Every structure is written in C-alpha cells, then in structure tokens.
GROMACS .gro file of C-alpha atoms in nm:
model
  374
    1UNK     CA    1   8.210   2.706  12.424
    2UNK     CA    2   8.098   2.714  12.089
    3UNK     CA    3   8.305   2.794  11.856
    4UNK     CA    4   8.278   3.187  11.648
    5UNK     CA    5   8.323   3.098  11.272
    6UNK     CA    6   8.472   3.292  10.998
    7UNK     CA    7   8.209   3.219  10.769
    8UNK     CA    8   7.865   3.025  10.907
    9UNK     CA    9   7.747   2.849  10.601
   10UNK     CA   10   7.456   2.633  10.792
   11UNK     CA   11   7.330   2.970  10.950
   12UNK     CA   12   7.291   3.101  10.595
   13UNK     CA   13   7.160   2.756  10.449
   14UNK     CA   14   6.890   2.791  10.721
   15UNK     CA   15   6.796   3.167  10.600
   16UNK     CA   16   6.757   3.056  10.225
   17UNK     CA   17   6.686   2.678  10.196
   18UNK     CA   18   6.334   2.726  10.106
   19UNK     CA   19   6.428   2.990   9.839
   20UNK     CA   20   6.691   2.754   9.759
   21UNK     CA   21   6.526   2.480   9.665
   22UNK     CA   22   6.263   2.641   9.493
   23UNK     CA   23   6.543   2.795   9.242
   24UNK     CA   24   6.640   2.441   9.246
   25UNK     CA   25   6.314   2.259   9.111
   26UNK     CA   26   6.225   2.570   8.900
   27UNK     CA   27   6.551   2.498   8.702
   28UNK     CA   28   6.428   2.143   8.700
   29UNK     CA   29   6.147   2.219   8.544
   30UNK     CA   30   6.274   2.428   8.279
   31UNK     CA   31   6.486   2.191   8.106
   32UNK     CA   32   6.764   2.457   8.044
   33UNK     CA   33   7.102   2.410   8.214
   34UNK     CA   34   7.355   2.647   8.025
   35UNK     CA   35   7.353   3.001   7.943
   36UNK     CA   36   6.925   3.018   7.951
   37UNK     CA   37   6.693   3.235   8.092
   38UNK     CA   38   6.791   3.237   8.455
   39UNK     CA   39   7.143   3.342   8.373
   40UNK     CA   40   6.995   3.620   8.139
   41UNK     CA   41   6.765   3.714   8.470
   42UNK     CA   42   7.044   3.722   8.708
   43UNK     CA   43   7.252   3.955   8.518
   44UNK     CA   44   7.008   4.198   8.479
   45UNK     CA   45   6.967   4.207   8.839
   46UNK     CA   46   7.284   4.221   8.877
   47UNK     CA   47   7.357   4.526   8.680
   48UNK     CA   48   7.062   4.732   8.855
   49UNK     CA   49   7.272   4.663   9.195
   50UNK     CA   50   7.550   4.754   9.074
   51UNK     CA   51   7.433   5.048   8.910
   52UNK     CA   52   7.606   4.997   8.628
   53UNK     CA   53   7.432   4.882   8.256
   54UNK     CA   54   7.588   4.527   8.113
   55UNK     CA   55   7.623   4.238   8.326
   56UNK     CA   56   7.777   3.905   8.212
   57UNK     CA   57   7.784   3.585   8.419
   58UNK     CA   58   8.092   3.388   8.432
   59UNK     CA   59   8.289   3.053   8.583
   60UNK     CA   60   8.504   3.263   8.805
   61UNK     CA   61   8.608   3.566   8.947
   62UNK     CA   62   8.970   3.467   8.781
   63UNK     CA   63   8.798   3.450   8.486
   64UNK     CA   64   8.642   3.737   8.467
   65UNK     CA   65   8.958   3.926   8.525
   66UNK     CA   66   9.123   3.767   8.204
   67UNK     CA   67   8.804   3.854   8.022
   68UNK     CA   68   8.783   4.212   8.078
   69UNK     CA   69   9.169   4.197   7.978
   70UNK     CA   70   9.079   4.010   7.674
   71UNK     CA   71   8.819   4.238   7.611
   72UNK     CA   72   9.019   4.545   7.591
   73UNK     CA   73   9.283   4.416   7.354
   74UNK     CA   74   9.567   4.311   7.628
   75UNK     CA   75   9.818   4.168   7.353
   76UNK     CA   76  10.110   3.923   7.473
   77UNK     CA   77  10.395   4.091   7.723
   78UNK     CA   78  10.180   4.401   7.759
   79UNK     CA   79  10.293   4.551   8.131
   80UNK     CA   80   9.975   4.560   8.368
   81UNK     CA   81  10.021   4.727   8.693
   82UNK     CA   82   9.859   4.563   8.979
   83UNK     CA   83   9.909   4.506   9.362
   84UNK     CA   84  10.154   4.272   9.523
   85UNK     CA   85   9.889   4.194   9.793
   86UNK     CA   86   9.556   3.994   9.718
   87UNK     CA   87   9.452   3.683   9.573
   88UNK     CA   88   9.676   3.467   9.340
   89UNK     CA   89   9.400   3.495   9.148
   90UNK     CA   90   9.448   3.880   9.040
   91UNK     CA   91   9.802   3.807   8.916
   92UNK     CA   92   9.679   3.445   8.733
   93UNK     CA   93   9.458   3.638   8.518
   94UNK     CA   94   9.693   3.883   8.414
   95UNK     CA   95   9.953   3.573   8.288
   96UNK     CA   96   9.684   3.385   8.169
   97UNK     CA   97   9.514   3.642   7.956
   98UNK     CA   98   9.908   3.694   7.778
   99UNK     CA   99   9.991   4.009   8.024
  100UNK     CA  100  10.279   4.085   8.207
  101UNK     CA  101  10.228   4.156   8.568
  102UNK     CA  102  10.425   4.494   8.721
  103UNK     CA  103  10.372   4.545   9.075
  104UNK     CA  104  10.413   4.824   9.295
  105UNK     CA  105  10.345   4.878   9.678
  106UNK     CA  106  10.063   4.952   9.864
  107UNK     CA  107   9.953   5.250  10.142
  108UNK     CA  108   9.892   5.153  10.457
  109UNK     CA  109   9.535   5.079  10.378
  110UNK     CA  110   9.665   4.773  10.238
  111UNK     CA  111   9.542   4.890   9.847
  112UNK     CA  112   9.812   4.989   9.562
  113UNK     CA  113   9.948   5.303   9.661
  114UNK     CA  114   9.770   5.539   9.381
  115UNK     CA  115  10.061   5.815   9.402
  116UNK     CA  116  10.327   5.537   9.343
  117UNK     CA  117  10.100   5.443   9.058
  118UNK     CA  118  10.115   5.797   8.919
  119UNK     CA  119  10.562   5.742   8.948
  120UNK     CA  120  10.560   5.464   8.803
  121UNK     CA  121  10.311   5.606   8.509
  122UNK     CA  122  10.532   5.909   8.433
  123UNK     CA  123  10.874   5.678   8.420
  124UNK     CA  124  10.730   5.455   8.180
  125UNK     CA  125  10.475   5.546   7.945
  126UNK     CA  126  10.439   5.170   7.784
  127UNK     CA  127  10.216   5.076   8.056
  128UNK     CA  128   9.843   5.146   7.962
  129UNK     CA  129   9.715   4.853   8.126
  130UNK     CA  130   9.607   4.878   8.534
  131UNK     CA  131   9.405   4.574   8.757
  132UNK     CA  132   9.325   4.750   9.113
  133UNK     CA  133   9.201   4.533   9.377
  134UNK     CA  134   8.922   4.697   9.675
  135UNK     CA  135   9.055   4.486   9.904
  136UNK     CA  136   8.893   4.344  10.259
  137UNK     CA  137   8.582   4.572  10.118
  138UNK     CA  138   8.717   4.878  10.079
  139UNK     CA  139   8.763   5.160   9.814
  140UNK     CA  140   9.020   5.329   9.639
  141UNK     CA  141   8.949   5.708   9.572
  142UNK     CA  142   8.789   5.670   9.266
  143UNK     CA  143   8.806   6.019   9.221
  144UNK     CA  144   9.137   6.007   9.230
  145UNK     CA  145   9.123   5.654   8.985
  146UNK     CA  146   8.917   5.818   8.773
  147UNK     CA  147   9.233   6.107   8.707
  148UNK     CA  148   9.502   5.856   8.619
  149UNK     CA  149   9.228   5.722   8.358
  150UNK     CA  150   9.231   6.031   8.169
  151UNK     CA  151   9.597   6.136   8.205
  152UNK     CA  152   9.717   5.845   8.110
  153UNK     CA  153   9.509   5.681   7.863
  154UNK     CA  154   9.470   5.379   8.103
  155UNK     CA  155   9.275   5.053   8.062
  156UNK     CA  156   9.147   4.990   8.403
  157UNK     CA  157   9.003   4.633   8.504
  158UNK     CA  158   8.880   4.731   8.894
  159UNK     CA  159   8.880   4.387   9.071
  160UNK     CA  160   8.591   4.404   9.294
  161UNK     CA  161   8.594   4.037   9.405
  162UNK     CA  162   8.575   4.164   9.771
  163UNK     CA  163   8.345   4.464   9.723
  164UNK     CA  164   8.065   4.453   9.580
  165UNK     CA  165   7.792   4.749   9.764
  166UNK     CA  166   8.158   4.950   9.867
  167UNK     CA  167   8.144   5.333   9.747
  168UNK     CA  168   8.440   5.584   9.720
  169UNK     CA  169   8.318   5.953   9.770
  170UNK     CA  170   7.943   5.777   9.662
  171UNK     CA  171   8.065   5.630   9.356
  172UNK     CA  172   8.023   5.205   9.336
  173UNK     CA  173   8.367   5.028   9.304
  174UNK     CA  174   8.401   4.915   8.956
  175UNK     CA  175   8.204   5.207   8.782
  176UNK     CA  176   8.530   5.382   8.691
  177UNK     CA  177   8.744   5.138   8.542
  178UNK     CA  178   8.618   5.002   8.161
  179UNK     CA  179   8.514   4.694   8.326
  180UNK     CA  180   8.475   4.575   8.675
  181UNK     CA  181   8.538   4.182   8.789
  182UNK     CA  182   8.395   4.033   9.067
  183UNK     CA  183   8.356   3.726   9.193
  184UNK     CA  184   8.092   3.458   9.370
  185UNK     CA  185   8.347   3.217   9.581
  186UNK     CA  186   8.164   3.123   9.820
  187UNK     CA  187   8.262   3.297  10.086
  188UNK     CA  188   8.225   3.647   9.905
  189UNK     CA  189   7.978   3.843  10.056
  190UNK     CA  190   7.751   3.766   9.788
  191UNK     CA  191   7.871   3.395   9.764
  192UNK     CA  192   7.669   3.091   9.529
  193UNK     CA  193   7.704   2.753   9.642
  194UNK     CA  194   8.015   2.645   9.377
  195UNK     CA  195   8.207   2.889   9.179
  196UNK     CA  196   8.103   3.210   8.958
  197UNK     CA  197   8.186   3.535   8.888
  198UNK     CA  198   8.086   3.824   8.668
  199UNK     CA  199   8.202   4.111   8.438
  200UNK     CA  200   8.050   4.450   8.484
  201UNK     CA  201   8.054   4.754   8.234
  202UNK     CA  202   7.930   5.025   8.100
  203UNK     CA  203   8.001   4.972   7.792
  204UNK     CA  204   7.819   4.793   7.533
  205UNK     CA  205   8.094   4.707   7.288
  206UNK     CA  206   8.336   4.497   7.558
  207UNK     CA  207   7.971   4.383   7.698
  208UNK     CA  208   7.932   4.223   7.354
  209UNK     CA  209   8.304   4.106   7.377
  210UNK     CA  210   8.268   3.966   7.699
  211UNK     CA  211   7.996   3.770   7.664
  212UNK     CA  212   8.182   3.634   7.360
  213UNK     CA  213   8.467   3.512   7.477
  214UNK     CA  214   8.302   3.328   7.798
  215UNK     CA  215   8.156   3.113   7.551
  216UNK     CA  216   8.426   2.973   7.325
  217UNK     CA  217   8.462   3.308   7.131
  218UNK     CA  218   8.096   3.247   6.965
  219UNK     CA  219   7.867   3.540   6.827
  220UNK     CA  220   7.612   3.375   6.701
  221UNK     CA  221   7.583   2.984   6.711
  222UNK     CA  222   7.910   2.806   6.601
  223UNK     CA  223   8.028   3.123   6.448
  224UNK     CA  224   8.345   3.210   6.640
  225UNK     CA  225   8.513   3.540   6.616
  226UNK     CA  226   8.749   3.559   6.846
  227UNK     CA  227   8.940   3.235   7.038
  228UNK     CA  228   8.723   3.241   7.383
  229UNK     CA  229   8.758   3.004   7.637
  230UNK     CA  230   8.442   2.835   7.862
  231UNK     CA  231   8.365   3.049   8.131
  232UNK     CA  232   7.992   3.001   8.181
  233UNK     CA  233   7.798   3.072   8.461
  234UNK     CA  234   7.535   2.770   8.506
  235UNK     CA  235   7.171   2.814   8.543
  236UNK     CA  236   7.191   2.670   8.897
  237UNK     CA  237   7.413   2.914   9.047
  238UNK     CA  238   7.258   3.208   8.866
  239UNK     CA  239   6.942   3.082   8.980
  240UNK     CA  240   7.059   3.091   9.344
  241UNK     CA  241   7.205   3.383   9.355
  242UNK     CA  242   6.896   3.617   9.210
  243UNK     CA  243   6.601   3.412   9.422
  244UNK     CA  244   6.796   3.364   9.708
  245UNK     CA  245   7.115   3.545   9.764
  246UNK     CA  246   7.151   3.872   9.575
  247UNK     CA  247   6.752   3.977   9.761
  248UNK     CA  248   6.923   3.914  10.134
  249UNK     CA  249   7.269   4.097  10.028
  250UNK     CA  250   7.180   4.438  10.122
  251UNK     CA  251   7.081   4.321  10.494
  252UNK     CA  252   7.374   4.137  10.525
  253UNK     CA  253   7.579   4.407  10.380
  254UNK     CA  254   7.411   4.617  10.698
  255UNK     CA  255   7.495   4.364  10.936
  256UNK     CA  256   7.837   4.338  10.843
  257UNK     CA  257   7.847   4.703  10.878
  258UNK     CA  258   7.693   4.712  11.237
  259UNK     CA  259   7.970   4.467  11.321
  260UNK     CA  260   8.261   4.684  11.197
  261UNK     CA  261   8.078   5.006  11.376
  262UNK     CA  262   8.103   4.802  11.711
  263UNK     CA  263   8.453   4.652  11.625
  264UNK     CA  264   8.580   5.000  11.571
  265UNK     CA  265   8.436   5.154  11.892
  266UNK     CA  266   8.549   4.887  12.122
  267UNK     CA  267   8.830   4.747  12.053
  268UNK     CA  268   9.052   4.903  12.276
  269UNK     CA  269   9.355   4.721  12.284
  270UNK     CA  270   9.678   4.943  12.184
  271UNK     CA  271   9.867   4.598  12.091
  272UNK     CA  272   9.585   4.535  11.819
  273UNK     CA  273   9.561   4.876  11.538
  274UNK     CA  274   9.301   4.876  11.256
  275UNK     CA  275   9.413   4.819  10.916
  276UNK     CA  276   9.334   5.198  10.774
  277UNK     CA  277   8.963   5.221  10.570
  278UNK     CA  278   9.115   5.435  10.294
  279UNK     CA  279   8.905   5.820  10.297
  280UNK     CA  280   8.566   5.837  10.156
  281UNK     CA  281   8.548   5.469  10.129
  282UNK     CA  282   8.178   5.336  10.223
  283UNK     CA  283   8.287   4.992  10.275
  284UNK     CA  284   8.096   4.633  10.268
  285UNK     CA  285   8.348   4.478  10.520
  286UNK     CA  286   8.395   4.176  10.387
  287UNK     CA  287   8.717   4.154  10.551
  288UNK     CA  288   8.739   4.285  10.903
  289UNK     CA  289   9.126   4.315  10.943
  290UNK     CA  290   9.358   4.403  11.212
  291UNK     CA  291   9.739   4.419  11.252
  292UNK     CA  292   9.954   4.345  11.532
  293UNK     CA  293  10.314   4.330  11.561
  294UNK     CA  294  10.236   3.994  11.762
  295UNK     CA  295  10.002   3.847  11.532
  296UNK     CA  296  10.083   3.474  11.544
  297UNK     CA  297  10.050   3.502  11.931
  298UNK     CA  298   9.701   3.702  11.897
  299UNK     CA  299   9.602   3.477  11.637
  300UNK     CA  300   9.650   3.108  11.864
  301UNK     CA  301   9.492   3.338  12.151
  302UNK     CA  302   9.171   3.367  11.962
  303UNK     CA  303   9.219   3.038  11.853
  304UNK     CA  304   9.237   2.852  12.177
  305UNK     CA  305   8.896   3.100  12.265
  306UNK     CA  306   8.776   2.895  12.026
  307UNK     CA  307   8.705   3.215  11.790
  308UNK     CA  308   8.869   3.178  11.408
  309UNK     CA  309   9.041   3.445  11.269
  310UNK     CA  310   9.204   3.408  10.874
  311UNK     CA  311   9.529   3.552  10.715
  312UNK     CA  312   9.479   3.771  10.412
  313UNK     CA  313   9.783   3.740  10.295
  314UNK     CA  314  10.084   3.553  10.445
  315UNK     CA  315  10.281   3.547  10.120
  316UNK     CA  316  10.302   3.840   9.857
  317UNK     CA  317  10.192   3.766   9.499
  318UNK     CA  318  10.590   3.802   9.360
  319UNK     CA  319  10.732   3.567   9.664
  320UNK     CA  320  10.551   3.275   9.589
  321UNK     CA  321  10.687   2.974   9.498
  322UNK     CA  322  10.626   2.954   9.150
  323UNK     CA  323  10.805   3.302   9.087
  324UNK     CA  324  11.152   3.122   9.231
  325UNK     CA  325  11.276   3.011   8.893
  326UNK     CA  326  11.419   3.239   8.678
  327UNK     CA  327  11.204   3.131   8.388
  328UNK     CA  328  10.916   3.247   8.568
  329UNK     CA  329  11.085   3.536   8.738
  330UNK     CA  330  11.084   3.704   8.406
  331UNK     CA  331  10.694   3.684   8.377
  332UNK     CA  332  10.694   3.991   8.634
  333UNK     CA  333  10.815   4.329   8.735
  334UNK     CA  334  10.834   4.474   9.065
  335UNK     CA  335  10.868   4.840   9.039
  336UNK     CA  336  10.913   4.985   9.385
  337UNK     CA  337  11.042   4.813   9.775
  338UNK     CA  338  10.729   4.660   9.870
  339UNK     CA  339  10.746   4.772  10.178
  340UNK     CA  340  10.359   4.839  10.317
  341UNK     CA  341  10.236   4.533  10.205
  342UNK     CA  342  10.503   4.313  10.316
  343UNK     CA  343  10.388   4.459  10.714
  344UNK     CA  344  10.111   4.362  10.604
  345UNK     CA  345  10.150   3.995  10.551
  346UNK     CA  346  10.312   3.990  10.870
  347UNK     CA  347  10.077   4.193  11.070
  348UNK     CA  348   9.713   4.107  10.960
  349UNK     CA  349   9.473   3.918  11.061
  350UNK     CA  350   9.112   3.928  10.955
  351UNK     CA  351   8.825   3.887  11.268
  352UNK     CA  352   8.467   3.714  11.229
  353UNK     CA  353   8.259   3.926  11.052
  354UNK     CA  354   7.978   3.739  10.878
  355UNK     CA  355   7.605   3.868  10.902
  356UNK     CA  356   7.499   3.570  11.089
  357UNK     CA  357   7.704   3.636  11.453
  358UNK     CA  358   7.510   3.730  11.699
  359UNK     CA  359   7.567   4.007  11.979
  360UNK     CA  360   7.677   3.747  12.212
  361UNK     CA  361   7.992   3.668  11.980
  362UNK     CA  362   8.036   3.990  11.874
  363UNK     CA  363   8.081   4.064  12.227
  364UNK     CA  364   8.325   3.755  12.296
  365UNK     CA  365   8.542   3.905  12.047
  366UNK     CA  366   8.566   4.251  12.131
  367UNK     CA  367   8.655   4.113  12.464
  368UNK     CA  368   8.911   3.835  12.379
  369UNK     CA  369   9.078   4.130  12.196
  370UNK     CA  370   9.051   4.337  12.465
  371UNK     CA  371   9.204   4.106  12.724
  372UNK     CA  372   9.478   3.979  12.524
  373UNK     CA  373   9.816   4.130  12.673
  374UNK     CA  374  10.093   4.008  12.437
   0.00000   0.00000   0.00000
C-alpha cells in the first residue's frame, strides 16, 4: 500500500523541475546573488496576488513578523496580544523584536477569540500592539478586525504564514492589519525550496522601513539609519518562487479546495468533528484539521493505513518548556483560561491535503475515517 503523504515534495519537483532549473541557470547567468533583480521581480508579483501595493522579500516568516513590529515602532516591554495556539514562531518574533507577548484564548475555530480581544482591550488600554494568526488557512472576520483597528488605535501585524489566497467576507487576509507576514517554509502552500518569507503593506512609509531593516538597517549603501538585522531573501528562492511556484499556486490553491469540499461531504464519522471554518472565511486549506476526543487512537489508525496525519499543536505557546523558569515566565501574560485552544491541542489532527493526491487517496481517507470505530 503506498503510503498517503502529508506533503509530496517529489510530486511537486516533477510539476516544476524544468521551470526550476531554468530559474536556476538564469540566476547563473546573471551574476547577482543578493537582493538583485529577481528579488525586485518576485515582489512585485507578489504584491499583485496579494492585492495589496509593497512587497518585501525576507529570510523568514519569523522574520518578517519582527519586522513589521520593528516597523511600527514596537519599543521594549510593549504588551502585544496574540494567540496561545500556532507556531513558536509567532510568539519568537514578538520577544525578539523587544515585545511582550499577552495571550488570550481562542473560539472554537481554533483563531484568537476576537470578542475576548475586545475584553481584554477595554481592561487595559496600554496594549496598542495585536499579531493575529489565520490559522490552518482560514480567516478571521476582518470586518470585524478591521473595528478593533479603529476603536482602539491598534497596530495590527496579521500573520498570514498559513493563508495566503484566504478571504474574510472577500477581503485578502493581511489587507487590514498595517502589515501582513507570511511565510515560504516549505511546506506552506506557496513553499520555496529553503527558507523565506515576506512583508506585505499598504503602506509606503513601513514599506520603506521594512525593506530597511532586512538589510542591516541600510538606506542607501552603508548609510544605516536604523539597527536592522539580515533578513534577505536570496535571488535563488525568489527566483523559484515567481517562475515556478507563485504561477501554479492558484491551481493548487483549487485543488486543495476540491479536497476540503469532498472531506466535508463525506466524512461521516460522528467520532471525528471538523475543526469550525470561522463565517465568511474563503479559505486556502492549508491545514485540513479535525478533532476527536480519541485522537491518539485515530491518529496510529491512519497511521498503520499507512496514511500520515500531523499535530498542529500538541503544546500551547505559554506551556512550553522554555516559559518554565520564572525568569522567562515574566516575558509573558496570559490574560484569560485558555480553555478552546487547550481542546484543541488535545483534539486535532490535521489530514493529507496537498494538491498532488489523487482521487484514489482522497478516497482511502474519507474511508479510513469513515471505518474507524474508536
């Protein structure tokens, strides 16, 4: 039986090897390895995807999180309110760029509960500083984002490391916050082959700023205004991504979303719920997740059908390990009983969902879930 992967990285090497290489030798050719023309390329390209103006290319989607921060002025122990439940990555930024992390719980959907946001807003005013995460693909009412903003006076950094093509009520993740992070890991949906991320905006001031600080703080050549760090996004990658990845990413975006469609109508297994797509959210799946009060059992089940299944996330952000001492217990708050997203790292477990399965698997999967008793 062969086995139903997570991710099928020699399916998509066979899809894009000729494009591939071509970026490849075309890079050669130029001569130009660092911040040149094919970086300047991709991020226009980028930007008209993503519907939004500026577009800066960066090391990581980490890094781009403590840029925006940067950007807009975060200044040491300022409280940013953020979710309990993603990536380390989210939280990293925040200490890393001087901030102090505050979380609060999520709604069912798995994303930061936006009316405990709006509590924890009106009982302390100091926080002006929010990092939402659309996580497994999907939106948060960005209508409703786009409220707080005003209200409040926020600076919003939207991480959008898992949702890039996702819309709330029609508008693109990332196009309500002042600047939007995302990230090329290579298992994002639009993944290069090593690291990279990006900063989006609408704004041409903290597009300036941005592209600034991912390049040791320079504006112009050794002139340095601010202190930056190196957070480039190579010629390679950025040549990959334009000629051979970013072209494919609205089919594979349509796959995925076939997938989820036939996911949705037949799995019909009332020991396996769906994790809740939050309302008006158009989403890019890149995360199909499920939760089960027996997930460790329904996980080996799948395993031992030889399909693989992932865990996003086990451990909340605060319960790490490194949070255990008290020195670095008093880098964060936690501002309300974490209740929905702690279910959530015991319940959830994300299903194959890449845009190169075939009906065949799809169909083993709907019917290992469907089969699976307890």
């Amino acid at each position: 039986m062969t086995p139903i992967l997570l991710n099928d990285f020699k399916a998509q090497w066979d899809s894009i090897r000729e494009d591939f290489l071509e970026s490849t030798d075309r890079v050669g050719k130029s001569g130009y390895l660092i911040l040149g023309q094919e970086v300047k390329d991709f991020e226009k390209a980028l930007a008209h995807y993503w519907g939004l103006p500026f577009s800066i290319g960066c090391a990581s989607g980490l890094d781009a999180i403590e840029i925006s921060l940067r950007a807009l002025g975060l200044k040491p122990q300022d409280k940013v309110l953020t979710t309990p439940l993603s990536a380390f990555a989210t939280t990293l930024a925040i200490l890393r760029a001087g901030g102090t992390p505050v979380f609060c719980d999520t709604d069912p959907s798995g994303l930061i509960d936006l009316n405990l946001v709006e509590e924890i807003l009106d009982s302390d005013p100091s926080i002006k500083f929010l990092v939402p995460v659309h996580l497994f693909g999907h939106a948060l009412d960005l209508r409703r984002l786009k409220v707080l903003k005003q209200s409040y006076n926020l600076k919003i950094v939207e991480d959008c490391a898992q949702s890039i093509g996702t819309k709330s009520f029609g508008l693109p993740t990332g196009s309500v916050g002042d600047l939007a992070a995302t990230s090329f890991y290579p298992t994002k949906n639009l993944g290069c082959y090593g690291d990279g991320g990006a900063v989006l905006t609408s704004q041409e001031s903290l597009s300036n700023l941005a592209k600034s600080i991912r390049d040791y703080g320079q504006v112009e050549k050794y002139r340095h205004a601010v202190l930056g760090l190196n957070s480039r996004l190579d010629e390679l990658q950025a040549a990959f991504l334009r000629t051979a990845l970013l072209p494919r990413l609205s089919a594979w975006t349509d796959k995925r979303k076939a997938i989820a469609r036939i996911y949705l109508q037949e799995i019909k297994n009332p020991l396996i719920e769906n994790v809740l797509v939050p309302e008006g959210s158009d989403s890019c799946w890149h995360l199909f997740p499920v939760r089960s009060k027996n997930r460790d059992r329904l996980k080996n089940r799948l395993t031992e059908q030889k399909i693989h299944t992932g865990v996003h996330y086990p451990i909340l952000i605060p319960d790490q390990p490194v949070f255990e001492t008290p020195e670095t217990r008093n880098q964060i708050e936690i501002r309300s009983p974490l209740e929905n997203a702690k279910l959530l790292t015991e319940e959830e477990l994300s299903l194959p969902i890449h845009p190169f399965l075939n009906d065949s698997e799809v169909a083993r999967v709907v019917e290992a879930c469907n089969s699976w008793k307890g």
